[in-house]
Every structure is written in C-alpha cells, then in structure tokens.
mmCIF file of C-alpha atoms in Angstrom:
data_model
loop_
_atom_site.group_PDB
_atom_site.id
_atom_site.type_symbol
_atom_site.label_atom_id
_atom_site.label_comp_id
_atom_site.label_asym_id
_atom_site.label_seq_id
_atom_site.Cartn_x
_atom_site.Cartn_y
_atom_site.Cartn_z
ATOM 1 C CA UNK F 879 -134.792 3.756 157.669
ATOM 2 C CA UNK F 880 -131.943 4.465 159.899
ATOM 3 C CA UNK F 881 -129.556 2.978 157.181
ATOM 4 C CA UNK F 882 -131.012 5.424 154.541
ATOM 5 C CA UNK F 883 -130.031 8.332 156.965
ATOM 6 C CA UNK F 884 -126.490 7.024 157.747
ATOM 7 C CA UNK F 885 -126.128 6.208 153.596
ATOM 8 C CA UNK F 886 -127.190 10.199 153.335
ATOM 9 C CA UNK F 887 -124.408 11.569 155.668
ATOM 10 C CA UNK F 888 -122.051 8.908 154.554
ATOM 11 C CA UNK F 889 -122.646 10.239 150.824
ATOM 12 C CA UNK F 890 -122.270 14.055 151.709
ATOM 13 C CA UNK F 891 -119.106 13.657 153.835
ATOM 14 C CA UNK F 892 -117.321 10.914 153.980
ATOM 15 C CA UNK F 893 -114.346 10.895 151.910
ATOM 16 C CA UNK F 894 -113.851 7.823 149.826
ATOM 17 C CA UNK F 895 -110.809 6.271 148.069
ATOM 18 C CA UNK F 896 -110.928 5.690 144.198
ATOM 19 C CA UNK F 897 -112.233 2.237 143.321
ATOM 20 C CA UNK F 898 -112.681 0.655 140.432
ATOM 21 C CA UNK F 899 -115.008 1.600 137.698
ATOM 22 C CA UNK F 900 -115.722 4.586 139.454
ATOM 23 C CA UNK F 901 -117.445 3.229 142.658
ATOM 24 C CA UNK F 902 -117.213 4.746 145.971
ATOM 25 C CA UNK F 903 -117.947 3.700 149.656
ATOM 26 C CA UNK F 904 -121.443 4.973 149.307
ATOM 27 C CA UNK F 905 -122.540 3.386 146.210
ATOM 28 C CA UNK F 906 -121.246 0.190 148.157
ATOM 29 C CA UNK F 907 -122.977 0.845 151.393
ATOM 30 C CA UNK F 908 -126.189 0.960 148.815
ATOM 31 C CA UNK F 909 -125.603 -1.828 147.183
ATOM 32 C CA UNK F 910 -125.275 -3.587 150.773
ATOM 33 C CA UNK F 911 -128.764 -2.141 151.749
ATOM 34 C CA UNK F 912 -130.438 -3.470 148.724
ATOM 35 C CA UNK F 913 -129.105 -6.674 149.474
ATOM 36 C CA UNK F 914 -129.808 -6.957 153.030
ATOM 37 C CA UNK F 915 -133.690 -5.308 152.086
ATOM 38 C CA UNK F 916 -134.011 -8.674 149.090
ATOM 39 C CA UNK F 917 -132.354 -11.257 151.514
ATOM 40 C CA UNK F 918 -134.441 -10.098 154.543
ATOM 41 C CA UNK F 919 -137.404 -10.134 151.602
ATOM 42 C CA UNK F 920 -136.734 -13.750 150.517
ATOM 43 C CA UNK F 921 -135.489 -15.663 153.007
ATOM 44 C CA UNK F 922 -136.545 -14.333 156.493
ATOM 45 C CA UNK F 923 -139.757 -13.333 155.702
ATOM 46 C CA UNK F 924 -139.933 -15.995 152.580
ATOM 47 C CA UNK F 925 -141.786 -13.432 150.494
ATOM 48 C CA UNK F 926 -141.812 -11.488 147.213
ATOM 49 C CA UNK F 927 -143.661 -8.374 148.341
ATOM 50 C CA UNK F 928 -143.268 -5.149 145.881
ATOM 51 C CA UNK F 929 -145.113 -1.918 146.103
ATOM 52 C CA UNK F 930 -147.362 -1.545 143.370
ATOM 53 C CA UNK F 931 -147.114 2.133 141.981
ATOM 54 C CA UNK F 932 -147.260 3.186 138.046
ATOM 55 C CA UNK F 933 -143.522 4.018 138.575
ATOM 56 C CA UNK F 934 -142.584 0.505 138.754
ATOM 57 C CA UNK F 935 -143.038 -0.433 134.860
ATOM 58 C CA UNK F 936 -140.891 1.961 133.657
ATOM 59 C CA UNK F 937 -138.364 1.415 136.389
ATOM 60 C CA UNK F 938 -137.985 -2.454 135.076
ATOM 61 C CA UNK F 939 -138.527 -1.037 131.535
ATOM 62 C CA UNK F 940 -135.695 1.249 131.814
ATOM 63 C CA UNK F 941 -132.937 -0.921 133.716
ATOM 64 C CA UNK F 942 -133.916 -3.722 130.893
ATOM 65 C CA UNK F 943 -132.579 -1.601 128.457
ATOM 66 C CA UNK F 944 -129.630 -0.726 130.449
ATOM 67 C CA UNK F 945 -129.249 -4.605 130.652
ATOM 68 C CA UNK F 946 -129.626 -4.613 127.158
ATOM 69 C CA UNK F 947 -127.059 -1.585 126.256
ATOM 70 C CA UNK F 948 -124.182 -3.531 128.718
ATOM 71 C CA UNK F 949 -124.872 -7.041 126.892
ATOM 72 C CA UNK F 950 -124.995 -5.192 123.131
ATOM 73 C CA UNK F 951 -121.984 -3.132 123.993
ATOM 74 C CA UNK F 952 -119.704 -6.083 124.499
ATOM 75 C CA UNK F 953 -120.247 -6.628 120.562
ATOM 76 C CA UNK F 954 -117.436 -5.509 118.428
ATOM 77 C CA UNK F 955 -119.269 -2.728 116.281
ATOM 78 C CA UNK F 956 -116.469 -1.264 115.056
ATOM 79 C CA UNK F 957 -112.918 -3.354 114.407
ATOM 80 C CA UNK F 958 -110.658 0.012 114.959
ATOM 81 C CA UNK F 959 -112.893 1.860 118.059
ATOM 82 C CA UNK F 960 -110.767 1.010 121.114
ATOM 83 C CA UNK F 961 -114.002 0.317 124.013
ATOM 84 C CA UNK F 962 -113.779 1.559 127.673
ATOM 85 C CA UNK F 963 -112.688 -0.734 130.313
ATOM 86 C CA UNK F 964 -115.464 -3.375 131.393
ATOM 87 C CA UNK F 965 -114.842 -2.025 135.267
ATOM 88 C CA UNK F 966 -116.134 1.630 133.751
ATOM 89 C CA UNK F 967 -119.343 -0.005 131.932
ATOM 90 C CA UNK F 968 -119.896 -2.014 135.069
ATOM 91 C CA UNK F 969 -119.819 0.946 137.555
ATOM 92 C CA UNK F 970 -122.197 2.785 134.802
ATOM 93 C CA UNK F 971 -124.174 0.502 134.493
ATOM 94 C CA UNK F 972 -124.256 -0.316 138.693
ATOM 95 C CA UNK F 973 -125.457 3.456 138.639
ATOM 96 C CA UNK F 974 -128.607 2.817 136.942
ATOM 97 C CA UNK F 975 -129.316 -0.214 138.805
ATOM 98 C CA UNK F 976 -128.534 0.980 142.286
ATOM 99 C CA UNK F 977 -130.592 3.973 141.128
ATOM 100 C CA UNK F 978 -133.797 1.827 141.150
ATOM 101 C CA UNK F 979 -133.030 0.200 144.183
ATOM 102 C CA UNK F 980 -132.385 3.116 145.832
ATOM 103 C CA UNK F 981 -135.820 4.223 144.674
ATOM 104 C CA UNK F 982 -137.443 0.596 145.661
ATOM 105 C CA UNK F 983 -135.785 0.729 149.220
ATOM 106 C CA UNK F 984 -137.107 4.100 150.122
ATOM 107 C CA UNK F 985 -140.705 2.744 149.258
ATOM 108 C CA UNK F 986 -140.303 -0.213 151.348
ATOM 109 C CA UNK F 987 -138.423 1.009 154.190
ATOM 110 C CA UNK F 988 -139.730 4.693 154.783
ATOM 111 C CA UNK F 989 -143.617 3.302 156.349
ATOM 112 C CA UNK F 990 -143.620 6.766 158.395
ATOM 113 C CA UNK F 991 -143.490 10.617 156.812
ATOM 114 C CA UNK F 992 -141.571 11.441 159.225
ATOM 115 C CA UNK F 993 -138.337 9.592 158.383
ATOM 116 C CA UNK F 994 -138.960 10.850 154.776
ATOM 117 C CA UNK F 995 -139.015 14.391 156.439
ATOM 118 C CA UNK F 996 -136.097 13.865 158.326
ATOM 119 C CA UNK F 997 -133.918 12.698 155.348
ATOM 120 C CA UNK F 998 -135.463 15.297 153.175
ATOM 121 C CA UNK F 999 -134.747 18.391 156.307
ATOM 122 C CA UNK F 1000 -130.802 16.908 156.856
ATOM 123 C CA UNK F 1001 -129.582 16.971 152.827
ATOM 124 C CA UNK F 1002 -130.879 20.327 152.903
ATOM 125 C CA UNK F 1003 -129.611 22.152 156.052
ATOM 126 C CA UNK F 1004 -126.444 19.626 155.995
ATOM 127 C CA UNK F 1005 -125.978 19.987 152.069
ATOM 128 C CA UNK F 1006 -126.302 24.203 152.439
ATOM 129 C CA UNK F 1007 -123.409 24.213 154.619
ATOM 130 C CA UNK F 1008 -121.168 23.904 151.973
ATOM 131 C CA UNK F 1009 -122.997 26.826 150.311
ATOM 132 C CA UNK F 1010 -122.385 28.840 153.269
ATOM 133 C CA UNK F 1011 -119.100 28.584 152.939
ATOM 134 C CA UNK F 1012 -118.617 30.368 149.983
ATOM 135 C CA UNK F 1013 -120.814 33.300 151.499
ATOM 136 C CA UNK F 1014 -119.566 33.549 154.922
ATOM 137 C CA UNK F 1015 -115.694 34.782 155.600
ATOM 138 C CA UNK F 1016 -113.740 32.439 157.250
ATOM 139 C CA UNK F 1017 -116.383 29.312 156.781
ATOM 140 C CA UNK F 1018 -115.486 28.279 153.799
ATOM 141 C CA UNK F 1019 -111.727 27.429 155.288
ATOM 142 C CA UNK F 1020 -113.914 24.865 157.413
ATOM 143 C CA UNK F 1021 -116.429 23.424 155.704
ATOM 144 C CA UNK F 1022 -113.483 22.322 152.232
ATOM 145 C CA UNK F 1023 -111.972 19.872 155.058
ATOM 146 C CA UNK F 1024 -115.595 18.166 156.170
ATOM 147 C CA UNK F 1025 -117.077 18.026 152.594
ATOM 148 C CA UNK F 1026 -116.024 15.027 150.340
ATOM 149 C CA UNK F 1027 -114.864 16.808 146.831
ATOM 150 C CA UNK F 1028 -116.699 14.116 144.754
ATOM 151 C CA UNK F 1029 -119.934 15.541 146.269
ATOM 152 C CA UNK F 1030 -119.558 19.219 145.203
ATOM 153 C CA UNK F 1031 -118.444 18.631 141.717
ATOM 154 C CA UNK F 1032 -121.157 16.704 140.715
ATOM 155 C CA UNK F 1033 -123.799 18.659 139.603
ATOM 156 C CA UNK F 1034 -126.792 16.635 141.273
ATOM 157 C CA UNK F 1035 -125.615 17.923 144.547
ATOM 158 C CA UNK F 1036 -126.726 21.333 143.605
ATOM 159 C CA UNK F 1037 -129.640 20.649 141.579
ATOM 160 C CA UNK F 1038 -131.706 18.724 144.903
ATOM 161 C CA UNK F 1039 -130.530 21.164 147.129
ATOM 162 C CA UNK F 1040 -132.371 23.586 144.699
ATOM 163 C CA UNK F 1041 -134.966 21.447 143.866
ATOM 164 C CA UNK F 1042 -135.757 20.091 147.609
ATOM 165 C CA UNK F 1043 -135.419 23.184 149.537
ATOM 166 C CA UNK F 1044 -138.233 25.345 146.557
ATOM 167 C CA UNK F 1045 -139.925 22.563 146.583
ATOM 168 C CA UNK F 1046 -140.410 22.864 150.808
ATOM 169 C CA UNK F 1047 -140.655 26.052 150.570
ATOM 170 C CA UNK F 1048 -143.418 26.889 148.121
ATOM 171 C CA UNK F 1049 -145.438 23.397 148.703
ATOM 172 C CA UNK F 1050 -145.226 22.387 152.318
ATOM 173 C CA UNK F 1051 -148.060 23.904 154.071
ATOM 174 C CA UNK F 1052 -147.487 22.215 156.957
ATOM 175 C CA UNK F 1053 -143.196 24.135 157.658
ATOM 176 C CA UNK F 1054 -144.005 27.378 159.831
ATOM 177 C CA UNK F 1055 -143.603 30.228 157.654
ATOM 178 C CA UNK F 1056 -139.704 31.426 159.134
ATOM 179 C CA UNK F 1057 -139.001 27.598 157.760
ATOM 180 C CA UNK F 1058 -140.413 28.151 153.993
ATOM 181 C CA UNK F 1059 -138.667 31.273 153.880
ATOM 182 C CA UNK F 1060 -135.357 29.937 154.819
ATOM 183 C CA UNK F 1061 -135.722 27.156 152.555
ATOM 184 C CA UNK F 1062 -136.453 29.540 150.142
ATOM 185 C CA UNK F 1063 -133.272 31.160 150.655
ATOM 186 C CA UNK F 1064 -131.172 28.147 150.506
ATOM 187 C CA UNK F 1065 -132.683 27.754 147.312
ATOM 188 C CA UNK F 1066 -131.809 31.518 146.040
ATOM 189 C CA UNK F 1067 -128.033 31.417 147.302
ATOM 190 C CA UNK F 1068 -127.570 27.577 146.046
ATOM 191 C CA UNK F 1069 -128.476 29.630 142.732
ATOM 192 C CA UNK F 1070 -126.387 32.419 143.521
ATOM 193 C CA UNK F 1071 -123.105 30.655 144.559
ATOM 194 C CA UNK F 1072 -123.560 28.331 141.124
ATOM 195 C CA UNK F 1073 -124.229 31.647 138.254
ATOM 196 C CA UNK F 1074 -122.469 34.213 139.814
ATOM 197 C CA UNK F 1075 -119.423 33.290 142.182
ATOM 198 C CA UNK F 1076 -118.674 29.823 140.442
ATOM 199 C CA UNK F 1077 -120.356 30.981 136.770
ATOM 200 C CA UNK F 1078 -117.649 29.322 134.803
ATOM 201 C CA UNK F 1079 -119.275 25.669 135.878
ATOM 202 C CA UNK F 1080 -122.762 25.987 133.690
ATOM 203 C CA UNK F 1081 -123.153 22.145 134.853
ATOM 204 C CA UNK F 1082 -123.438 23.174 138.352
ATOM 205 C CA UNK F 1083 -126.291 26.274 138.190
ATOM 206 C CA UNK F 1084 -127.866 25.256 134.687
ATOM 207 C CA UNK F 1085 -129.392 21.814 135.825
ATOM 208 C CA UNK F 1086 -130.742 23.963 139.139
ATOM 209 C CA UNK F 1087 -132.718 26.757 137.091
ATOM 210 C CA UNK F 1088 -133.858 24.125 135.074
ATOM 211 C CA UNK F 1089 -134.981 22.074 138.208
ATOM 212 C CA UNK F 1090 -136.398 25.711 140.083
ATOM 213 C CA UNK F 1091 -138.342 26.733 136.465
ATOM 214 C CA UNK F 1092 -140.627 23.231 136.842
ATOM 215 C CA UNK F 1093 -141.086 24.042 140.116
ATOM 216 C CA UNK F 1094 -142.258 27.697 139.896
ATOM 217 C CA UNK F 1095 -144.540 26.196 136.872
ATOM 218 C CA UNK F 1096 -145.712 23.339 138.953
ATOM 219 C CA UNK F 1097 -146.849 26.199 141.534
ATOM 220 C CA UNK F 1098 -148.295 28.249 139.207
ATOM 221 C CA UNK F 1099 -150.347 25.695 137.780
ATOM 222 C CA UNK F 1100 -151.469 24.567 141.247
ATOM 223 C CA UNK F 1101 -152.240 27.942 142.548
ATOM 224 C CA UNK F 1102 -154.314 28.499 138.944
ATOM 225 C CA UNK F 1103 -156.111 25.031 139.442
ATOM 226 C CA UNK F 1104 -157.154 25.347 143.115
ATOM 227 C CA UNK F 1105 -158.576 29.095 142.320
ATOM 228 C CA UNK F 1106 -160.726 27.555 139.848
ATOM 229 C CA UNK F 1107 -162.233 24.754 141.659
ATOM 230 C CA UNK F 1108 -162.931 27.227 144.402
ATOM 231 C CA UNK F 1109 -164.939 29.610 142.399
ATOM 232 C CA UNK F 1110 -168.295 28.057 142.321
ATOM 233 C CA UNK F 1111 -171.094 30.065 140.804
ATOM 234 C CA UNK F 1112 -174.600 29.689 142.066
ATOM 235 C CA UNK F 1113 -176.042 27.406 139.370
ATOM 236 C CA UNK F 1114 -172.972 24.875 140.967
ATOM 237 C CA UNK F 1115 -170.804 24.951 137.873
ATOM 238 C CA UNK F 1116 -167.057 26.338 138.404
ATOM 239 C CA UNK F 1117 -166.271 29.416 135.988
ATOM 240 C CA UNK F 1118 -162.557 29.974 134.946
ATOM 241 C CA UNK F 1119 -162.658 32.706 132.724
ATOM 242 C CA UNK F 1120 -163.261 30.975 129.257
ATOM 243 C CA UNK F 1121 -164.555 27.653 130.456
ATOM 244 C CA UNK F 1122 -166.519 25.900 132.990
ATOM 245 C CA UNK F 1123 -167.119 22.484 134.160
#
C-alpha cells in the first residue's frame, strides 16, 4: 500500500520529462508496481490468486477489445490515411491497460480501509492546494512551482477532486461534521475555479458537474430509499406514497 501512496504524490507533483508515446515517470512507476504485485503473485508465492468481484468481466472484456483495436489498427484501411506513430498507439493503449491494473492492485494490496482512507484524504487536501492558489493572493505564485503542469491540464484532476471530496462529504457518516463541510467546500470552489475564473476550459468544469450531478442523484435516491424502508405501517408493510412492499 505504501507504493500506491508514493505513486499518488509522485503523480500530483513530480515533474516528469517527455517520453515517448506520451508516458511519464508515473505511468512507469505503475507499470513497475503491477509487475512487482504479478511476479511476487507467481513466483514467490507460486499462485494465481484474483479477487472475484462482477467488475472483473468487463475489465478483461474491455482491455480485449483494446487488444483487439491495437492489433486491427496496424491494418492498412485506407492506402492514403497517414497512421499515428506506433509509440502513440502503444502509450494509448498502455493507458487502458495500466488502468486495470491500477484497479486490480488497489484490490489486492489495500486489505485495510484505512490505507484506502488515507489515499482517498491526501488527493483531496494535497490536490485542493492547487485550487487554493487561484483563490488566495500570493499562493498561487507558490503552489505553479510544486505542481507538475501535466496534472492540472488534464481534466481528470478536477473531476476526482470534485467527485471524491462530494462524495466524502455527503456519504461518509463516519468524517465529523467540520470535515464533510470542508470537503464540501473543496468540492464548490474546485467548481468555482473551473466555470468561472478558468471558464474558457469547458473540459476542466464540464466533466466535474457532470461527476457532482450523479452524485447529488445518487444522494437523493439514497435519502428517498432509506425514508421508505423506515416507514413501516402497523400491518408490517412499508408505504411510500403510491406503493408498498
């Protein structure tokens, strides 16, 4: 778990050097934990051992077509349509794949909540630093020297730190309330800083409202599906306006 939380501050600000096909230390620090998690897997403990979950099948699903995309694209189509460089459809396609491992080392390696916590609480307050600087005079001079460009312009950096910090903040019963309301606010002023001081970049606030909409409907729906199970009548159906059960 440790080299998940290193990999996290390593990705947010680290700078990296261009590579080839678009890689960058991070992506190859993952693809070093995947193969360290399959070699300790295989040949230490001389077992195939994957979590079963319903996610898995479409995982494998999904990267065989990206298998099959990368093997089909090689295949000249069209005689006059100049293709991209094999590096770029290699680091494309190593973003899918490492994608899945990513998701298949967390399961694995993360045996306590707490570490998931952890990893979850740091890309949050860590990530709205950057944020900060665009509201707070004189931070912003700071924090453009420790953050790694790459990370900022991509628009996945803002949409978890929207979707993460809502997310705590309107699920996790178990933050003390100051803590849900200043995730909350992390999540507002992400928002803010992406539609109204940097507006022009609809990638960077339009994949966060989307993100922030499914969550406020996920809550809805929760809050309007634990109400009715808790009203009981007396004959020991439960009575939701319209229906019962």
């Amino acid at each position: 778990p440790l080299g998940l939380l290193v990999l996290l501050l390593t990705a947010l600000l680290l700078p990296s050097p261009y590579l080839p096909g678009g890689l960058n230390i991070p992506v190859l620090m993952l693809l070093f934990l995947v193969l360290l998690w399959i070699v300790d897997m295989v040949i230490l403990r001389r077992e195939l051992h994957i979590v079963h979950s319903r996610t898995l099948r479409p995982l494998l699903a999904f990267n065989g077509i990206v298998l099959l995309s990368f093997v089909i694209g090689q295949l000249p189509w069209f005689s006059n349509a100049s293709r991209a460089p094999l590096s770029a459809q290699i680091g494309g396609m190593l973003i899918f794949l490492l994608s899945t491992g990513a998701f298949l080392l967390a399961a694995h390696q993360l045996h306590d909540l707490r570490w998931l916590r952890w990893l979850t609480w740091i890309f949050i307050v860590v990530g709205w630093l950057h944020v900060a600087g665009w509201l707070i005079p004189g931070l912003g001079e700071i924090t453009k020297y420790v953050y790694y460009r790459g990370v900022h312009s991509n628009s996945l950096y803002w949409t978890w730190l929207v979707a993460l910090a809502l997310s705590q903040a309107l699920f996790n019963r178990d933050l003390p309330l100051f803590w849900r309301i200043a995730f909350g606010f992390v999540a507002v002023s992400t928002l803010y800083v992406g539609f109204v001081l940097n507006g022009g970049w609809k990638s960077g606030y339009l994949p966060g409202m989307a993100a922030a909409g499914a969550i406020l409907a996920a809550r809805s729906w929760s809050l309007r599906r634990r109400y009715a199970t808790e009203d009981l009548g007396s004959d020991g159906f439960r009575y939701t306006g319209c229906f019962y059960e």
